[in-house]
RNA sequence: GGGCGGUUAGCUCAGUUGGUUUAGAGCGUCUCGUUUACACCGAGAGGGUCGUGGGUUCGAAUCCUACACCGCCCACCA
């Protein structure tokens, strides 16, 4: 067997991936003999291209899934993509624009055709990328939110909610994106601070006595004044009591404004008088409803001003109109002043355009009734968040939940399953007459019998389909059809659903806690009567090395696929998991991935070493076993056992970074740096088998994190041994602690030996010995002499010594512990330097002793602290004193 | 305005219920090393009054409190 000295992931990963996919290793099915474990993927947008956030999110899920799979669960990771209404439509619209066309030019039907074509061509891009980074989803189950079966679920949910009066249609103020030309939910209009101005406008007033006075109102959006229908003051505000009975005239428009009083007006802010624009401000909208004001919509869909404003403003964009107005009002001396002001403005989460509050006829879901149960399950920890602080955030949002605007004025998505009777439907009426909600196209209006029906033009918010993801992906609802569109019978599907659902863990970023996680909990409880998942892991945001969120528009992204290309998917995954402490943000720079690459190379070379030795010595590895030849075997096994325990416990408690750090540390710093170094010149058959055992155990521990290299080496071991191994490492089981009769004293003594190596190496440095060979004199108790003889060879090699003599009388002690004292015999040394070091150490120990003494002299400490702590302190002090004496002696002798 | 998180070595971060840590890791810096697994390596060094001030305690990086700075989320101050 020829193993090259460098691991080259590029060659191997694609082949391994191929093998996995062909072997259907990641397909899970109902199997009553096994326990289920399931995760649904947060479906990436079909338009998605893998970014670091995806890599982080999916690697965490993959670690959990691979771990469970190895623990012999039926581990199902349900994959799929989201149709991403606005985002996808935008992409195809841009494509059309390149051809000089708009979607209106080609019509709805053709446009949808284009969208499906686009999806078929590019929609699997991100899926292939997920495969490339090793995501072990059950790819046979790939779902899409606009699949036929999935769409059935969406329709069913709309119907149920409508029938239960939880969906209604009405004219309300919503967030309107003038660029996407659709309504948005509150969550989709991200509030961001914007530098702007607070303008103080003067409105003329005709008082009861017929005088003309002025009032001043403050606004950040002067153009909305064209839609003003009132001014409001606080009823307590005596300054303006004179206003009652006067007439306020809206400048430019010359409309008479109502004067209303409302507690909502803060007398402290601005001038204490508010201009009220009921059709273009959420607060004013409420005021308008309350005080029965006139609602004047002044904007078109694209935020140009409409025919309800004076002619010279019609067709002008809102911001241009603002500038024009300011100029005009300035001329008329109707602007008192302007102040710089930071205001919060909603931005479209798809295109970042400032949204416009606008009244329009939309569909809404009543959320309060849905929230009740979803609050309970989280309060009672039936659904748990990791880290737990998100619980509060979730609950706070739930308590203040607002109704959800679900209609979107776009074409790509689930068409709203509503038909209006052209004969008897009246959109202004507050009843449901002439509204037909159905899953199939209805023929006649049930109210009047007319056959003139027209379907709602809008589609549903994308999240209205993704909130069903944990159960709709399994084929819910089950009652309605005999067979599913994938040919499987409904009964089978239902059984499978019962087996895997509720799912176990959801892994997601905090950004979609409200968009998605909260809504899934509500939908699942409502429609399946169960929680969708019991654990929610919320990971951090991926940032660059300056701490700025990675985003394409800022140009500070690191492309995960580039990292895969350069260093391999394993390196990408390893570094991400190593750096991602639970819940905290991940700061990345390209060099962070070197850590992963280097580690892979280390694994590779450890394997190379073990197998080259096995080959050279013609050792046959025919059985996977572990034997204690000497203390080194016990010592390293003990560490392996601890590593397995910690790793397992860490993954179970969602502390993934800790798991990988522990495995890494063991492999590199115990197995490679010590065990392999120790056995190098004593590579016996037992040691060979032990090495293979440890290697295999380590690979299994690492497999969830670095699946490719562990699979590769696993099959390499399989090929080059007579071991009876499973075909894939994922089928070979999770490592168990190997119980052996390990005598504690044996590895305690051995551990001291390891420590002695460290200390002698330090001394070599302190003495400035360079490459000088030394010889050692060791004084130890007689029953440890055999022990020393046994380990002499490797010990000399690791400290660069020629010989060790075991003596009974020692005249100089460079190092001591409770088992032995060591003298270094040297030809020459840098004594000045050493003296300095000794001085430093003497001071160090002196101060430690002082601290320790102070503690022990403190009667309260001795009295109140637990006994073992006090004992420990005493022995510490004892040890320090011994060291101090030794160092002082040494200093005297050596000088 | 409310809430949350952070502040530990030059950088990025661990440090789980206060005492086995004489505050650790990775990267970077410096020194030494090419002894046939690995220079994508090995051996070592330097570097921290754990944001600041109080408090609780025998004992605080760890718990409480106030403050400072940084970041995030929510909210209808026009």
CSV table of N, CA, C and O in Angstrom, one decimal, chain A residues 7 53 80 100 133 189 282 457 462 534 566 572 606 805 845:
chain,number,residue,atom,x,y,z
A,7,UNK,N,-2.4,14.6,2.5
A,7,UNK,CA,-3.8,14.3,2.2
A,7,UNK,C,-4.3,15.3,1.2
A,7,UNK,O,-4.2,16.5,1.3
A,53,UNK,N,-23.1,30.9,6.1
A,53,UNK,CA,-24.2,30.7,7.0
A,53,UNK,C,-24.9,29.3,6.8
A,53,UNK,O,-25.1,28.6,7.7
A,80,UNK,N,-34.9,19.8,1.5
A,80,UNK,CA,-35.8,20.4,0.5
A,80,UNK,C,-35.5,21.9,0.3
A,80,UNK,O,-34.6,22.4,0.9
A,100,UNK,N,-35.3,42.9,-22.3
A,100,UNK,CA,-36.1,44.1,-22.5
A,100,UNK,C,-37.6,43.9,-22.3
A,100,UNK,O,-38.4,44.6,-22.8
A,133,UNK,N,-20.7,19.5,0.6
A,133,UNK,CA,-20.1,19.7,1.9
A,133,UNK,C,-20.4,18.6,2.9
A,133,UNK,O,-20.1,18.6,4.1
A,189,UNK,N,-40.6,43.7,6.9
A,189,UNK,CA,-40.2,45.1,6.8
A,189,UNK,C,-39.2,45.4,7.9
A,189,UNK,O,-39.6,45.7,9.0
A,282,UNK,N,-49.1,53.9,10.3
A,282,UNK,CA,-49.8,53.0,11.1
A,282,UNK,C,-50.5,53.6,12.3
A,282,UNK,O,-51.7,53.3,12.7
A,457,UNK,N,-56.3,37.2,-7.3
A,457,UNK,CA,-55.1,37.3,-8.1
A,457,UNK,C,-53.8,37.1,-7.3
A,457,UNK,O,-52.7,36.8,-7.9
A,462,UNK,N,-44.6,33.4,1.3
A,462,UNK,CA,-43.8,32.1,1.3
A,462,UNK,C,-43.8,31.4,2.6
A,462,UNK,O,-43.9,30.2,2.7
A,534,UNK,N,-38.6,19.2,19.6
A,534,UNK,CA,-38.4,19.4,21.0
A,534,UNK,C,-37.3,20.3,21.3
A,534,UNK,O,-37.3,21.0,22.3
A,566,UNK,N,-10.1,24.3,-2.1
A,566,UNK,CA,-8.7,24.5,-1.6
A,566,UNK,C,-8.3,23.4,-0.6
A,566,UNK,O,-7.3,22.8,-0.7
A,572,UNK,N,-13.3,22.7,6.0
A,572,UNK,CA,-14.4,23.7,6.2
A,572,UNK,C,-15.2,23.4,7.4
A,572,UNK,O,-15.4,24.2,8.3
A,606,UNK,N,-0.8,10.2,10.5
A,606,UNK,CA,-0.8,9.2,11.6
A,606,UNK,C,-1.1,7.8,11.1
A,606,UNK,O,-0.5,6.8,11.4
A,805,UNK,N,21.0,6.1,34.2
A,805,UNK,CA,21.4,5.2,35.2
A,805,UNK,C,20.5,5.4,36.4
A,805,UNK,O,20.2,6.5,36.8
A,845,UNK,N,7.9,30.4,43.1
A,845,UNK,CA,7.5,29.5,44.1
A,845,UNK,C,7.3,30.2,45.5
A,845,UNK,O,6.4,29.9,46.3
